[in-house]
Coordinates of C-alpha atoms and ligand atoms in Angstrom, one line a residue:
X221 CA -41.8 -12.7 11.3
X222 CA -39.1 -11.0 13.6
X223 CA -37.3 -8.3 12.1
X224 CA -34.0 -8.1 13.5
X225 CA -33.3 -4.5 11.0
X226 CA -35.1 -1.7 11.5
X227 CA -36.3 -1.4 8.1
X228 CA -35.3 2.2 7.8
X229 CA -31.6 1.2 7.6
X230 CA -29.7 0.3 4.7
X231 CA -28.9 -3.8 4.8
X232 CA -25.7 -5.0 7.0
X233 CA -24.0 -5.6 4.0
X234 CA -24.5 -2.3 2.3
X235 CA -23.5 -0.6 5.4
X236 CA -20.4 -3.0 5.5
X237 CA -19.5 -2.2 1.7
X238 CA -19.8 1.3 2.7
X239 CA -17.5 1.5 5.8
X240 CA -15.2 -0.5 3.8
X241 CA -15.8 2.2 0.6
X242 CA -15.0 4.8 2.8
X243 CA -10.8 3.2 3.4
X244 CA -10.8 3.0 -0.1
X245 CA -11.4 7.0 -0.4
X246 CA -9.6 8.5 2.7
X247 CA -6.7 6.1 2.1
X248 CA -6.8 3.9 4.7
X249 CA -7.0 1.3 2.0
X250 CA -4.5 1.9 -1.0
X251 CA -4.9 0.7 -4.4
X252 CA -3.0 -2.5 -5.4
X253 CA -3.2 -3.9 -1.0
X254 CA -4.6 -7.0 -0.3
X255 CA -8.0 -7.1 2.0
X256 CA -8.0 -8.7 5.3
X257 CA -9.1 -12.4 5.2
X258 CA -12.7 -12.6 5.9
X259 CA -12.6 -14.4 8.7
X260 CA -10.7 -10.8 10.5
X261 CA -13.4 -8.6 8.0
X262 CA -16.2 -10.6 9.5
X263 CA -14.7 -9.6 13.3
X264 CA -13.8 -6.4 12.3
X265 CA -17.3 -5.2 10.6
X266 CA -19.5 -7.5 13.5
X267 CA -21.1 -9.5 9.9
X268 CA -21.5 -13.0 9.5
X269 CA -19.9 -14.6 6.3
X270 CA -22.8 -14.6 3.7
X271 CA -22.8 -10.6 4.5
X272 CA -19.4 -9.8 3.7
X273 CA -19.6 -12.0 0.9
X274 CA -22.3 -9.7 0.1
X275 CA -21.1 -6.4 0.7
X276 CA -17.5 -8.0 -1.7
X277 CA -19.6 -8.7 -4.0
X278 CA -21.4 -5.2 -4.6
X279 CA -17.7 -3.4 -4.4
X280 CA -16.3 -5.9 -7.4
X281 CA -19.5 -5.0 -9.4
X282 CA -18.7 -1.6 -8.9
X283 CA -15.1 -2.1 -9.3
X284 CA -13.7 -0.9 -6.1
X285 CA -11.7 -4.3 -5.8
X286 CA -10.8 -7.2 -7.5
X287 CA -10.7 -10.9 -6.8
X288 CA -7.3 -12.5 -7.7
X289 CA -8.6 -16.1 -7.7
X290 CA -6.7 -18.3 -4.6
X291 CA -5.0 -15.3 -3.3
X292 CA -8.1 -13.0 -2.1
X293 CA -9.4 -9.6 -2.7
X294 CA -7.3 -6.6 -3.8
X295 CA -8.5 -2.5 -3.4
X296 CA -8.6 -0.8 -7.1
X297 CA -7.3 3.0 -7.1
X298 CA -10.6 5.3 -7.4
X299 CA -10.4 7.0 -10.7
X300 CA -12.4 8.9 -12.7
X301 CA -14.5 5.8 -13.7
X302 CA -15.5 4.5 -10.5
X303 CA -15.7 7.5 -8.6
X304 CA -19.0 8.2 -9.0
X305 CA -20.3 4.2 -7.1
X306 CA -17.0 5.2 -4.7
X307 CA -19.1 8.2 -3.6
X308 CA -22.5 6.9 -3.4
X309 CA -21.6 3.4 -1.9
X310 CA -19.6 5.4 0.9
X311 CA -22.3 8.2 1.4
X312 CA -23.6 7.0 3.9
X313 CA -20.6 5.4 6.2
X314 CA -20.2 7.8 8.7
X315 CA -23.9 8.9 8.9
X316 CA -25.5 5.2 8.5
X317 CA -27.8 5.0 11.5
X318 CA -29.8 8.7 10.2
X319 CA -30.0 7.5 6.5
X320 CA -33.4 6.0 5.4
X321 CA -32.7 3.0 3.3
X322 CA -32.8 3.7 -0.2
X323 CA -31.4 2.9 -3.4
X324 CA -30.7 6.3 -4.6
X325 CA -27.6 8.1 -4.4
X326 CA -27.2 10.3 -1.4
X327 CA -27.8 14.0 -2.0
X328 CA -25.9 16.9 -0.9
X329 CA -22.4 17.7 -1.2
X330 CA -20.0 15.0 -0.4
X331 CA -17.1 15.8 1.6
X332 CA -14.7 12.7 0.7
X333 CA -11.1 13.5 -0.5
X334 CA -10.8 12.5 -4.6
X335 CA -8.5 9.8 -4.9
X336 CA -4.9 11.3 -4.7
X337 CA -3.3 8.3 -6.4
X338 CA -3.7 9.4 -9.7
X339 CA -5.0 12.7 -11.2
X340 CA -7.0 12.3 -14.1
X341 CA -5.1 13.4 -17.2
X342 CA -6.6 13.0 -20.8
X343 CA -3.3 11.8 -22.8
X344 CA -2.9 12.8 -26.2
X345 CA -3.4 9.4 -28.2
X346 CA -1.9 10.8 -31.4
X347 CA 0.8 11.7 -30.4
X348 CA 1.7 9.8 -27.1
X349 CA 2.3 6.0 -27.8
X350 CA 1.8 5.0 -24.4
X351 CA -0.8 7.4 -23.5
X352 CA -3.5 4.1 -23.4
X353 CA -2.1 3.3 -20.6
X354 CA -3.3 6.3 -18.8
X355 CA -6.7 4.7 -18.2
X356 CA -5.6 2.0 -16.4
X357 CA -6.4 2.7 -12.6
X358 CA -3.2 1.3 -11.3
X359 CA -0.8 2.4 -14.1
X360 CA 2.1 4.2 -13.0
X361 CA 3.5 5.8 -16.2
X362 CA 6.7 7.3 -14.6
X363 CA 7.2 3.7 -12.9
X364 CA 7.5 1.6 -15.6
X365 CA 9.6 4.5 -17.8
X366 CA 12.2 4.3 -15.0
X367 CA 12.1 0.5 -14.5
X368 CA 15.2 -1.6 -14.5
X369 CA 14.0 -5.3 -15.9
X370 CA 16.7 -8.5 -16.9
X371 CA 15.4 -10.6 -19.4
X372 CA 17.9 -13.9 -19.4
X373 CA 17.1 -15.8 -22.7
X374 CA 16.3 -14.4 -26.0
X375 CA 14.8 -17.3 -27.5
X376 CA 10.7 -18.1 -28.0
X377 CA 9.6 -17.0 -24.0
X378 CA 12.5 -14.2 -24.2
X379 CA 11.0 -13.0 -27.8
X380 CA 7.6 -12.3 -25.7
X381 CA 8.6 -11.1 -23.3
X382 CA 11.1 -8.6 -24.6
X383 CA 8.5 -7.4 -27.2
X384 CA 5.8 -7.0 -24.3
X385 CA 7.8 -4.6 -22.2
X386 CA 9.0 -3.0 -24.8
X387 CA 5.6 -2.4 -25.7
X388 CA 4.4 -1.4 -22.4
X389 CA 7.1 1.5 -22.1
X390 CA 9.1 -0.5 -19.6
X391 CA 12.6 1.8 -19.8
X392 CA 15.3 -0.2 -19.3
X393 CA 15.9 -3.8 -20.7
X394 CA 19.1 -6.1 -20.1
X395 CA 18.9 -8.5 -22.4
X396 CA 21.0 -11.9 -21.7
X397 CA 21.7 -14.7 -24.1
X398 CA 24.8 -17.0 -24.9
X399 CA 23.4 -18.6 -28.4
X400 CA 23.0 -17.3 -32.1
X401 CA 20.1 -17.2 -34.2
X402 CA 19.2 -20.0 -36.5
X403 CA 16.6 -20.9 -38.6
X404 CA 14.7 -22.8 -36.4
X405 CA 14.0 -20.3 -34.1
X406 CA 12.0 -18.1 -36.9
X407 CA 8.9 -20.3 -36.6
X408 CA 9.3 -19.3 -32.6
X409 CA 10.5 -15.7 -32.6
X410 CA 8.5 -12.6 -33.2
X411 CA 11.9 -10.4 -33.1
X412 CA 14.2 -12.9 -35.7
X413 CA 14.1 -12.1 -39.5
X414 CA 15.8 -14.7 -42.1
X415 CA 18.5 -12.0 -42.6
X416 CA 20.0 -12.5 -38.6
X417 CA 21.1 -16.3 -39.2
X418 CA 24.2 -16.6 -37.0
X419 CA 24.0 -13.7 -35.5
X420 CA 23.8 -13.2 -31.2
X421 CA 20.5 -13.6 -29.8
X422 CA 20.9 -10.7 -27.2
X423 CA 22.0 -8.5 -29.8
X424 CA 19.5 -8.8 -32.3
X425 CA 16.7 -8.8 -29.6
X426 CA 17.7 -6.0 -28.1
X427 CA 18.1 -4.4 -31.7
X428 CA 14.9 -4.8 -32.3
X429 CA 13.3 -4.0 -29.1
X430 CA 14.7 -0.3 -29.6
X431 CA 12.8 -0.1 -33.0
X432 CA 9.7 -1.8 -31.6
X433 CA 9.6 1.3 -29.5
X434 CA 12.6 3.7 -29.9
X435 CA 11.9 5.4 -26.2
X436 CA 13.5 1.8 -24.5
X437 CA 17.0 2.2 -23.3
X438 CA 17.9 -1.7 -24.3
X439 CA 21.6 -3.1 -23.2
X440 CA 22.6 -6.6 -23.9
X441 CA 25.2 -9.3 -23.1
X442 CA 26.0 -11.9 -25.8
X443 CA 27.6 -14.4 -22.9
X444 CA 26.7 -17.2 -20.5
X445 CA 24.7 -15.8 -17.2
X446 CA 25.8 -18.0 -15.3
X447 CA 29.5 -16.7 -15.2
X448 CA 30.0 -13.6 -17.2
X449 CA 27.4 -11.2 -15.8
X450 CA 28.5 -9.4 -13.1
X451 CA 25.9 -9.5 -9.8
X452 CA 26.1 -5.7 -9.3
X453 CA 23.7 -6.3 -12.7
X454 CA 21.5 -8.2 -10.9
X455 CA 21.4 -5.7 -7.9
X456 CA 20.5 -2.4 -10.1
X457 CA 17.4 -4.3 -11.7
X458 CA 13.8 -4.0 -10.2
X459 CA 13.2 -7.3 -11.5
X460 CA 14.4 -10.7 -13.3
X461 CA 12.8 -12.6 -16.1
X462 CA 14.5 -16.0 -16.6
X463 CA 13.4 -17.1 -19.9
X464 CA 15.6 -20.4 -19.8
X465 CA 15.5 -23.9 -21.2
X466 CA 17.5 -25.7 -18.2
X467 CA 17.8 -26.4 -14.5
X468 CA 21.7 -25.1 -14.3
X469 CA 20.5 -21.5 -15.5
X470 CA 17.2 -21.3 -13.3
X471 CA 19.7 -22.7 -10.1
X472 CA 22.0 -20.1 -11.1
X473 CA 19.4 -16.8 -11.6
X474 CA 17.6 -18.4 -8.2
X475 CA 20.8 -18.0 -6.1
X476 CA 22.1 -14.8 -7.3
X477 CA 18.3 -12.9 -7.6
X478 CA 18.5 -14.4 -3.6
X479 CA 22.0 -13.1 -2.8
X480 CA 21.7 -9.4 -3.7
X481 CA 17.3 -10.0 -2.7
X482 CA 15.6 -9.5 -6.0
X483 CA 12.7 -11.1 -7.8
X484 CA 12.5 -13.2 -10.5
X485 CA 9.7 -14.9 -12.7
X486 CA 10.6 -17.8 -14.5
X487 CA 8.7 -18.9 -17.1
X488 CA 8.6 -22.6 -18.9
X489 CA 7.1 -24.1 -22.1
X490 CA 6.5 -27.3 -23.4
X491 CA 4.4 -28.3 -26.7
X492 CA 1.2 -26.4 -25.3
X493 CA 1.8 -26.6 -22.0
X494 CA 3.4 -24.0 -19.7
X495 CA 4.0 -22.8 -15.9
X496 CA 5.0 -19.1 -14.9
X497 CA 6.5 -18.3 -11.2
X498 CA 7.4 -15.9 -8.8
X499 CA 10.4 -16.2 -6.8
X500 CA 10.8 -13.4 -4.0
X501 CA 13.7 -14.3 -1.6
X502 CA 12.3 -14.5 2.1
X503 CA 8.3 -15.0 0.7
X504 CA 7.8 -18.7 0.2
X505 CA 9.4 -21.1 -1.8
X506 CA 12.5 -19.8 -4.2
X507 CA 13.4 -21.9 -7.3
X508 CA 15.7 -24.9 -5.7
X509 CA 13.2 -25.5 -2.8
X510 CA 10.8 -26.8 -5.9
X511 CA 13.5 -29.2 -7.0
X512 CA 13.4 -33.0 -6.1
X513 CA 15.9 -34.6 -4.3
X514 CA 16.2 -36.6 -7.7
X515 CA 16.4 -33.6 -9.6
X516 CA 19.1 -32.1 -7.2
X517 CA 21.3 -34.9 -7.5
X518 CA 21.3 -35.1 -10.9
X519 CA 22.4 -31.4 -11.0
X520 CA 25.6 -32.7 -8.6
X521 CA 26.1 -35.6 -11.1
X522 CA 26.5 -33.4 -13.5
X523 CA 28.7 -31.0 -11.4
X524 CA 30.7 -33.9 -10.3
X525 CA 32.0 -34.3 -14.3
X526 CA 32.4 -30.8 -14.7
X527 CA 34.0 -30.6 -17.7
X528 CA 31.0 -32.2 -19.4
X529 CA 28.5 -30.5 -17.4
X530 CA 28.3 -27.1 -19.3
X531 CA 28.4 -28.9 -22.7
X532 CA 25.0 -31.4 -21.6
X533 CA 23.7 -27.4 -21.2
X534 CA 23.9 -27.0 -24.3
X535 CA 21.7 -30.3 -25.5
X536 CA 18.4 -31.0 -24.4
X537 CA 16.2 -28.6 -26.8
X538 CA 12.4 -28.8 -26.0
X539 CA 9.4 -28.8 -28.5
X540 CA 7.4 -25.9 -28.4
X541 CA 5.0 -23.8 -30.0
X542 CA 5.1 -19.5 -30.6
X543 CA 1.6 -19.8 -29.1
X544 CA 2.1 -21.4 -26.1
X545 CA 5.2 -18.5 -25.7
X546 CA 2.8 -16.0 -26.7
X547 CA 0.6 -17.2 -23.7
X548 CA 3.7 -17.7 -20.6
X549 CA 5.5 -14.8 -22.3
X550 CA 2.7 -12.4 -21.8
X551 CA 1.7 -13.9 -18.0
X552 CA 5.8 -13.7 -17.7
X553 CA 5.8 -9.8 -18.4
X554 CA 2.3 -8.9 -16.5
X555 CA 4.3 -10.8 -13.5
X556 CA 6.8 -8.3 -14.2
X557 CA 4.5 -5.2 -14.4
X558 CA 3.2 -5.9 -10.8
X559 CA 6.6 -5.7 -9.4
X560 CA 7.3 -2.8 -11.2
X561 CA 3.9 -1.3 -9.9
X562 CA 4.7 -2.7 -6.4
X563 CA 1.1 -4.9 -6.4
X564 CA 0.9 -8.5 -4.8
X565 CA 2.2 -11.3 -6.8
X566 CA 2.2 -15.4 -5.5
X567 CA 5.8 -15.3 -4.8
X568 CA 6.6 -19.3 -4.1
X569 CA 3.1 -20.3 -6.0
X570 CA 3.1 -22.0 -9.9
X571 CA 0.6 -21.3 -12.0
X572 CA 0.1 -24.2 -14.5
X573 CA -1.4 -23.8 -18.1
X574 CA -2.7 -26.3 -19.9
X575 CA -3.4 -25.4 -23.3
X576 CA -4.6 -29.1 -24.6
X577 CA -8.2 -28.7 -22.2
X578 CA -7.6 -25.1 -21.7
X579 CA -7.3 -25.4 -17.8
X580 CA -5.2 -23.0 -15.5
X581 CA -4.3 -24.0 -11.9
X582 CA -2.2 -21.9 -9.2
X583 CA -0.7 -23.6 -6.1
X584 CA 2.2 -22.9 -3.8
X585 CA 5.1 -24.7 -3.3
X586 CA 6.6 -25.9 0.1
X587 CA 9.7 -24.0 1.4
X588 CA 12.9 -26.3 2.3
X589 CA 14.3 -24.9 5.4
X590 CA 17.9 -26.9 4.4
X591 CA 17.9 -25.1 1.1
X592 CA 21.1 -24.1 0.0
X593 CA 19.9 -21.3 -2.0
X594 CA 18.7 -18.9 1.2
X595 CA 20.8 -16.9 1.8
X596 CA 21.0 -13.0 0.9
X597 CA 24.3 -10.7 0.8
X598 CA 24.7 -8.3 4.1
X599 CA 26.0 -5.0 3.4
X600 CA 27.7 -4.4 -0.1
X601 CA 31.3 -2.7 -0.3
X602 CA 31.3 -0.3 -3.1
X603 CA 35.2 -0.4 -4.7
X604 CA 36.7 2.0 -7.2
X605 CA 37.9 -1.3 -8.0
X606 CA 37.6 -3.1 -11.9
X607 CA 37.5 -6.6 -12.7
X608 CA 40.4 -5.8 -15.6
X609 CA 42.4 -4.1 -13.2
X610 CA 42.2 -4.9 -9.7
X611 CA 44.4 -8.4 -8.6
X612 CA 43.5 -11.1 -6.3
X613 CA 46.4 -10.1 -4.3
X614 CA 44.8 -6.4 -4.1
X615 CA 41.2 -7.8 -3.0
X616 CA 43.0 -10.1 -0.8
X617 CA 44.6 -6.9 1.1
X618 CA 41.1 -5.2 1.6
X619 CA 39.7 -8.1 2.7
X620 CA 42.2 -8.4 5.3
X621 CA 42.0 -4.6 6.3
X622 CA 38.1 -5.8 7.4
X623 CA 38.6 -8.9 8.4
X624 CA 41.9 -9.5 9.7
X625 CA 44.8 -11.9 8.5
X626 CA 42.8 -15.0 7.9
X627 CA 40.5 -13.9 5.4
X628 CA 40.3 -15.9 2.4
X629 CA 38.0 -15.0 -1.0
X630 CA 35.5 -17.2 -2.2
X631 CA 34.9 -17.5 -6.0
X632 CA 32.0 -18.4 -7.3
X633 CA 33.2 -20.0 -10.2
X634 CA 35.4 -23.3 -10.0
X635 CA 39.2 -22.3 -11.1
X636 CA 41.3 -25.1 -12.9
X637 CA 44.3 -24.9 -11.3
X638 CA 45.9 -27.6 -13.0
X639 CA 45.5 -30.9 -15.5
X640 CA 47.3 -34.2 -15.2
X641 CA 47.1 -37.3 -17.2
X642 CA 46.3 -40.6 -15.5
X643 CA 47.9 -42.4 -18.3
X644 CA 51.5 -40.3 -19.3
X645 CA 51.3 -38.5 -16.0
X646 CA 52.5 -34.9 -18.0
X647 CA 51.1 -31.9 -15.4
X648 CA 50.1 -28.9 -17.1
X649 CA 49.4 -25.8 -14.7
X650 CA 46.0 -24.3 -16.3
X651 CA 44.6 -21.7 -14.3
X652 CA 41.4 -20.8 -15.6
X653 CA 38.0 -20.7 -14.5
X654 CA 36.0 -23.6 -15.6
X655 CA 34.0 -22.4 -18.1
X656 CA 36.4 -21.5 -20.6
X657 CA 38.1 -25.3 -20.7
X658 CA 35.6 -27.6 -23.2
X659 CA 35.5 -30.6 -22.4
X660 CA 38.2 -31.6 -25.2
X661 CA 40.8 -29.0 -23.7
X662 CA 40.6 -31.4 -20.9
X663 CA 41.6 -35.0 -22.7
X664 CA 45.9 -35.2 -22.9
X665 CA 47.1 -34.0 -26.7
X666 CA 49.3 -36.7 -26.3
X667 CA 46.9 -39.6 -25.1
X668 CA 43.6 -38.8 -25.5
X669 CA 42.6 -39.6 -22.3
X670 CA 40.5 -37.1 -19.9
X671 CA 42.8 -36.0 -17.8
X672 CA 42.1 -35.5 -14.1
X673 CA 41.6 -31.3 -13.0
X674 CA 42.6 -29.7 -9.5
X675 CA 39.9 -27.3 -8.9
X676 CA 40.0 -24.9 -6.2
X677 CA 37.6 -21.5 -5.7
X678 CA 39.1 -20.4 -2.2
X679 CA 42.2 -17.9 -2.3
X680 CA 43.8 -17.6 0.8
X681 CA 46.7 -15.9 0.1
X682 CA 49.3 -18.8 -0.3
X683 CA 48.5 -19.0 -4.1
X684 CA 50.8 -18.4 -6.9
X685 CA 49.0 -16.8 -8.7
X686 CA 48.2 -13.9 -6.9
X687 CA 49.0 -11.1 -9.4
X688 CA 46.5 -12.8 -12.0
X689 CA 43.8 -10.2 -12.3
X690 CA 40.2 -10.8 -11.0
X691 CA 39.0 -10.7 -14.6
X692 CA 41.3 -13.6 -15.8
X693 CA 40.4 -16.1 -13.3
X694 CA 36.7 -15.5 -14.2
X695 CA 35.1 -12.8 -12.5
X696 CA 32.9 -10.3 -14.4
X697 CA 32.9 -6.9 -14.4
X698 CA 30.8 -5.3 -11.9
X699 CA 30.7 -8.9 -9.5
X700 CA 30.1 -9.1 -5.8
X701 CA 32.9 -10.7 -4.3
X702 CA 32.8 -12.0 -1.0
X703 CA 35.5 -12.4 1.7
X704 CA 35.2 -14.4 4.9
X705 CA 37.3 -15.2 8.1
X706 CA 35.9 -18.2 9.1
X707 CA 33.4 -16.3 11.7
X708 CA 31.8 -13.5 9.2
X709 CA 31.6 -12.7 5.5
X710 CA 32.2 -9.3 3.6
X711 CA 30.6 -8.6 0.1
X712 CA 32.8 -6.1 -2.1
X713 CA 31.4 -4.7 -5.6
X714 CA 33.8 -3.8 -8.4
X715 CA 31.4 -0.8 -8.6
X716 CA 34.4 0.8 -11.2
X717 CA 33.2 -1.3 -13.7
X718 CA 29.9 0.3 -13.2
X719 CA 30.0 3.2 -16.2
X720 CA 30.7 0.4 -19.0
X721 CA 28.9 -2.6 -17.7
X722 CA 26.2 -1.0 -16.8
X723 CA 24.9 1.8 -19.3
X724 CA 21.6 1.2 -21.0
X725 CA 23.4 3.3 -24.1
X726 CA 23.8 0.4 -26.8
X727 CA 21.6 1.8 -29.2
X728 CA 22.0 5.5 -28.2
X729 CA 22.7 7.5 -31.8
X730 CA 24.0 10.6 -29.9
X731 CA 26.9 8.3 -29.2
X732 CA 27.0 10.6 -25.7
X733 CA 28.3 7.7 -23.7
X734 CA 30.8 7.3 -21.5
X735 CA 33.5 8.9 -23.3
X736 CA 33.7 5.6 -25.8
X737 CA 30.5 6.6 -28.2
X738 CA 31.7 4.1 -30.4
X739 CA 31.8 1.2 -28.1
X740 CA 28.7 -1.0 -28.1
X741 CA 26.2 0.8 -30.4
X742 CA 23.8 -0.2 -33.1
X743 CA 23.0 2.7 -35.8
X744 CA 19.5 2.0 -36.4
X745 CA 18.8 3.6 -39.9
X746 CA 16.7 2.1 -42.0
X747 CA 17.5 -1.8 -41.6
X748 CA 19.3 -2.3 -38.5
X749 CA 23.3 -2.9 -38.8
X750 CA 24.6 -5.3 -36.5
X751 CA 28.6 -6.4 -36.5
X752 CA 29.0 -10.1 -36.8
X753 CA 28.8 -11.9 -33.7
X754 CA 31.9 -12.8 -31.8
X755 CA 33.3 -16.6 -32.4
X756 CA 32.8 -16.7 -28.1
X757 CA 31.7 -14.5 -25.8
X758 CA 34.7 -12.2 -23.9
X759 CA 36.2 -14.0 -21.0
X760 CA 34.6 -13.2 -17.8
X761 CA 33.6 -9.8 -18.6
X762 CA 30.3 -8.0 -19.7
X763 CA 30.3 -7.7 -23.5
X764 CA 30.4 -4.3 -24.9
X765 CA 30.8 -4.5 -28.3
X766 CA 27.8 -3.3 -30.9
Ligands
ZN1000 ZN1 14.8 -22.4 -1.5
ZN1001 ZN1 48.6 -38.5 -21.5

C-alpha cells in the first residue's frame, strides 16, 4: 500500500479543521459570517472535497459552526462552552508539520486570544428575566434592548409575534393595525381577552405586550399603514414585520421598507400551512418581484376602481389555525432576531411549511429587473417642518430653493380633487386624499349613481389649493416627501413631527413625555385601562391618543 501521509502527521482534514479553528479564534473568522463555498475552501486549504467535508464535519460536532440547510456553513462565537474543542482542534495549526498525530489534546500553554465577542458573565436568573439569554453564543443582550422592530398587523401572526419579542427583550415595538377586536379573533390570539371586544387591535396588543414584559417601550398606531404612517417611522426601525392578510398591504410595506432601504419579513398563514420571507432591498428578490403578472393586474384592476379598492381590503378573511401562527409567528420573530443580531438571513428566498405532512422547503425567488418597487430614497432632508403645520405652498417653496422653478411634489396618495355625476352633471370640488371617501361618499346624494372622480397626486404649483396643509390632503406626520424637476428628485422629512410620532412613551407611568404626559398613555394597574377606540382612525396623521 502507498502511503501518501506520513503517518506521524495528523490527517488532511484535521489539519484543515484546525487552520480553519484557528480564524475562528484570532478573528479572522467572526461569529454569525458565512464560510467560503467549498469549492474556494477546497483551493484555499489544497483538500479535495470528501476532506473538507470532513474537517466541516468535526467543527459542527464540536460546535464551532453551524449548517443552515441550502444556504451553507456559518462560524459560531467561541464561548465558554466550546472553548475548550476551539483550543485543542486549533493546537496544532501553526505547528502542524512537528506534531505527532494523536488524539489527545495538545499540552502546554496555548497562546490563542479568548474569544473577544463576548465575555463570559454568569447572569443572575432570579432576578434578571432575560438573563437566559446570556448563554446563547451569539446573543447580543444590549442589541436587542436597543432594537427598533414594526410589527404591521395585530391579528393571529401579529399576536406571535408581538408576544415573542416582547419576550425576547426586543426594546422598542411599533405596533400597526387599522381593525378592532372581535370575538373571533379569541380562538387566534394569545394577547385578546373577552373583555377587549371592540376595542383597537394596536392598542390592546401593545397594552399587553408592556405587561408581558414591562421593560418594552411599545408604541402603537390604531390606523391604516398604508397611508397614515409616516415613512420617517419606517426609516428609525431596524426592522419590519408585516403580519398582513392582503396583497395591497404587503405591496405597500415592500415599497416603502425599499424607499428608505430596510428589511422586512412577511409572514403568511393558511389552515396549516404557512410561508415566512425576507425581503432586503438590493439582495434578491423584494415582495412584488414574487407576484405574477396575473396577480399584478389584478392589483391595477382593483386600483383602476379606486373607490372600491380599499373596501375589497377589508373582505377576503382566511381560515387559520393559532398553531399554524404559533409556528410562522415564531420563524417570523427569529427572522427578526438575526437582523437585529446582524447574522445572514435568505433575503429573496421562501421558506414553505407544510404542517399537513410536516415538510419544510426554502427556495429563492427570481428578481424582476422591470420591477417597479426598486428603487431606494437618495439623501433625506431633515425639516423643522410638521405635517399639521407646514402647507403645500411652503414645501412647494423649498423644493424650488433645491431644484429650481419647475419642481413639482409627488404624493403618494391619490388626492380627489373633485366628483361629478354622469347622470345630473352637479360638480362637487372634494379635495381629499382617497382614503377617506368610501365608496358611498362617491355615488351622487341626488341620483345614486357613482359618480366619476378627478384624481391628481402631482402639485405643481398652479393648484388652488395651495394653502391646504400637508396633513389634510393626506400626508402623515413624520412622511418623506419627495420633490422632482423632471431631471432629479429630492426627499424632505417632516422630521418636526418626530417628538410625537415617534416616542416609544405610550405606556410610560412617569408620564415624562414630551411635555404632553397625558397624551397617548395606558395606566397599567391592575387590569389594564384602555379608552374606547376611536369611531375611525385620525386623518392622515399618527394616532396619539391612549
Ligand atoms: Zn422587486
Ligand atoms: Zn346625480
Amino acid at each position: 500500500m502507498i502511503k501518501i501521509q506520513p503517518v506521524s502527521h495528523r490527517t488532511l482534514a484535521e489539519s484543515a479543521a484546525a487552520k480553519l479553528t484557528a480564524s475562528l479564534l484570532d478573528g479572522s473568522l467572526q461569529p454569525g459570517v458565512q464560510l467560503p463555498p467549498e469549492r474556494e475552501l477546497m483551493t484555499q486549504l489544497g483538500i479535495s472535497r470528501a476532506t473538507l467535508r470532513e474537517a466541516l464535519k468535526s467543527l459542527e460536532k464540536n460546535h464551532l459552526i453551524e449548517s443552515r440547510p441550502g444556504v451553507g456553513w456559518f462560524a459560531r462565537a467561541i464561548d465558554e462552552l466550546n472553548m475548550t474543542q476551539a483550543k485543542e482542534m486549533a493546537g496544532g495549526a501553526a505547528t502542524q508539520a512537528s506534531r505527532p498525530a494523536t488524539s489527545e489534546p495538545p499540552t502546554g500553554p496555548l497562546r490563542v486570544p479568548i474569544a473577544p465577542e463576548k465575555p463570559i458573565h454568569i447572569p443572575n436568573l432570579k432576578k434578571d428575566r432575560l438573563g437566559t439569554f446570556e448563554f446563547i453564543s451569539w446573543w447580543e443582550r444590549e442589541k436587542v434592548a436597543q432594537a427598533k422592530v414594526m410589527v404591521i398587523g395585530a391579528g393571529a401572526l401579529g399576536n406571535e409575534v408581538i408576544k415573542n419579542l416582547s419576550l425576547m427583550g426586543v426594546g422598542n415595538l411599533f405596533i400597526v393595525d387599522f381593525d378592532k377586536i372581535e370575538a373571533a379573533n379569541l380562538s387566534r390570539s394569545v394577547l385578546f381577552r373577552e373583555t377587549d371586544n371592540n376595542r383597537s387591535k394596536a392598542e390592546v396588543a401593545a397594552a399587553r405586550a408592556k405587561s408581558v414584559n414591562p421593560q418594552v417601550h411599545v408604541q402603537y398606531l390604531n390606523g391604516d399603514v398604508t397611508t397614515q404612517l409616516g415613512l420617517g417611522i419606517f426609516r428609525r426601525m431596524d426592522a419590519v414585520i408585516g403580519c398582513l392578510d392582503n396583497r395591497e398591504a404587503r405591496l405597500a410595506v415592500n415599497r416603502f421598507c425599499y424607499w428608505v432601504n430596510k428589511p422586512w419579513v412577511d409572514g403568511a398563514i393558511q389552515e396549516l400551512l404557512g410561508l415566512v420571507r425576507v425581503f432586503t432591498p438590493g439582495q434578491g428578490a423584494c415582495y412584488e418581484c414574487t407576484l405574477t403578472e396575473q396577480a399584478l393586474r389584478d392589483l391595477s384592476m382593483r386600483y383602476s376602481c379606486p373607490l372600491l379598492a380599499r373596501q375589497n381590503i377589508l373582505l377576503g378573511k382566511v381560515p387559520t389555525t393559532p398553531t399554524i401562527a404559533s409556528i410562522i409567528g415564531a420563524m417570523q420573530s427569529q427572522e427578526a432576531l438575526k437582523l437585529i443580531h446582524g447574522l445572514p438571513v435568505g433575503a429573496g428566498k421562501v421558506t414553505h411549511f407544510n404542517g399537513m405532512v410536516n415538510e419544510m422547503h426554502t427556495t429563492a425567488y427570481s428578481p424582476r429587473d422591470d420591477c417597479e418597487s426598486h428603487w431606494t430614497y437618495g439623501e433625506i432632508t431633515e425639516l423643522p417642518a410638521r405635517a399639521e403645520r407646514t402647507t403645500l405652498a411652503d414645501l412647494l417653496r423649498i423644493a424650488r430653493a433645491d431644484l429650481g422653478p419647475d419642481a413639482i411634489i409627488e404624493l403618494d396618495q391619490e388626492l380627489i380633487v373633485s366628483l361629478e355625476c354622469p347622470n345630473c352633471h352637479t360638480f362637487e370640488e372634494t379635495l381629499k386624499p382617497l382614503s377617506e371617501v368610501s365608496f358611498e361618499a362617491g355615488h351622487c346624494p341626488t341620483c345614486g349613481v357613482l359618480r366619476e372622480s378627478t384624481l391628481t397626486h402631482a402639485v405643481s404649483g398652479d393648484e388652488k389649493f395651495l394653502h391646504r396643509t400637508l396633513a389634510s390632503v393626506g400626508v402623515p406626520a413624520l412622511h418623506i416627501l419627495r420633490a422632482h424637476n423632471g431631471i432629479q428628485y429630492r426627499f424632505y422629512e417632516l422630521t418636526g413631527d418626530l417628538p410625537e410620532a415617534l416616542h416609544f412613551r405610550h405606556f410610560d407611568r412617569t408620564g415624562d413625555g414630551n411635555g404632553s404626559p397625558a397624551r397617548g398613555r395606558v395606566r397599567l394597574k391592575g387590569e389594564i385601562k384602555l379608552k374606547d377606540a376611536p369611531k375611525s382612525p385620525a386623518r392622515g396623521r399618527v394616532k396619539l391618543r391612549g
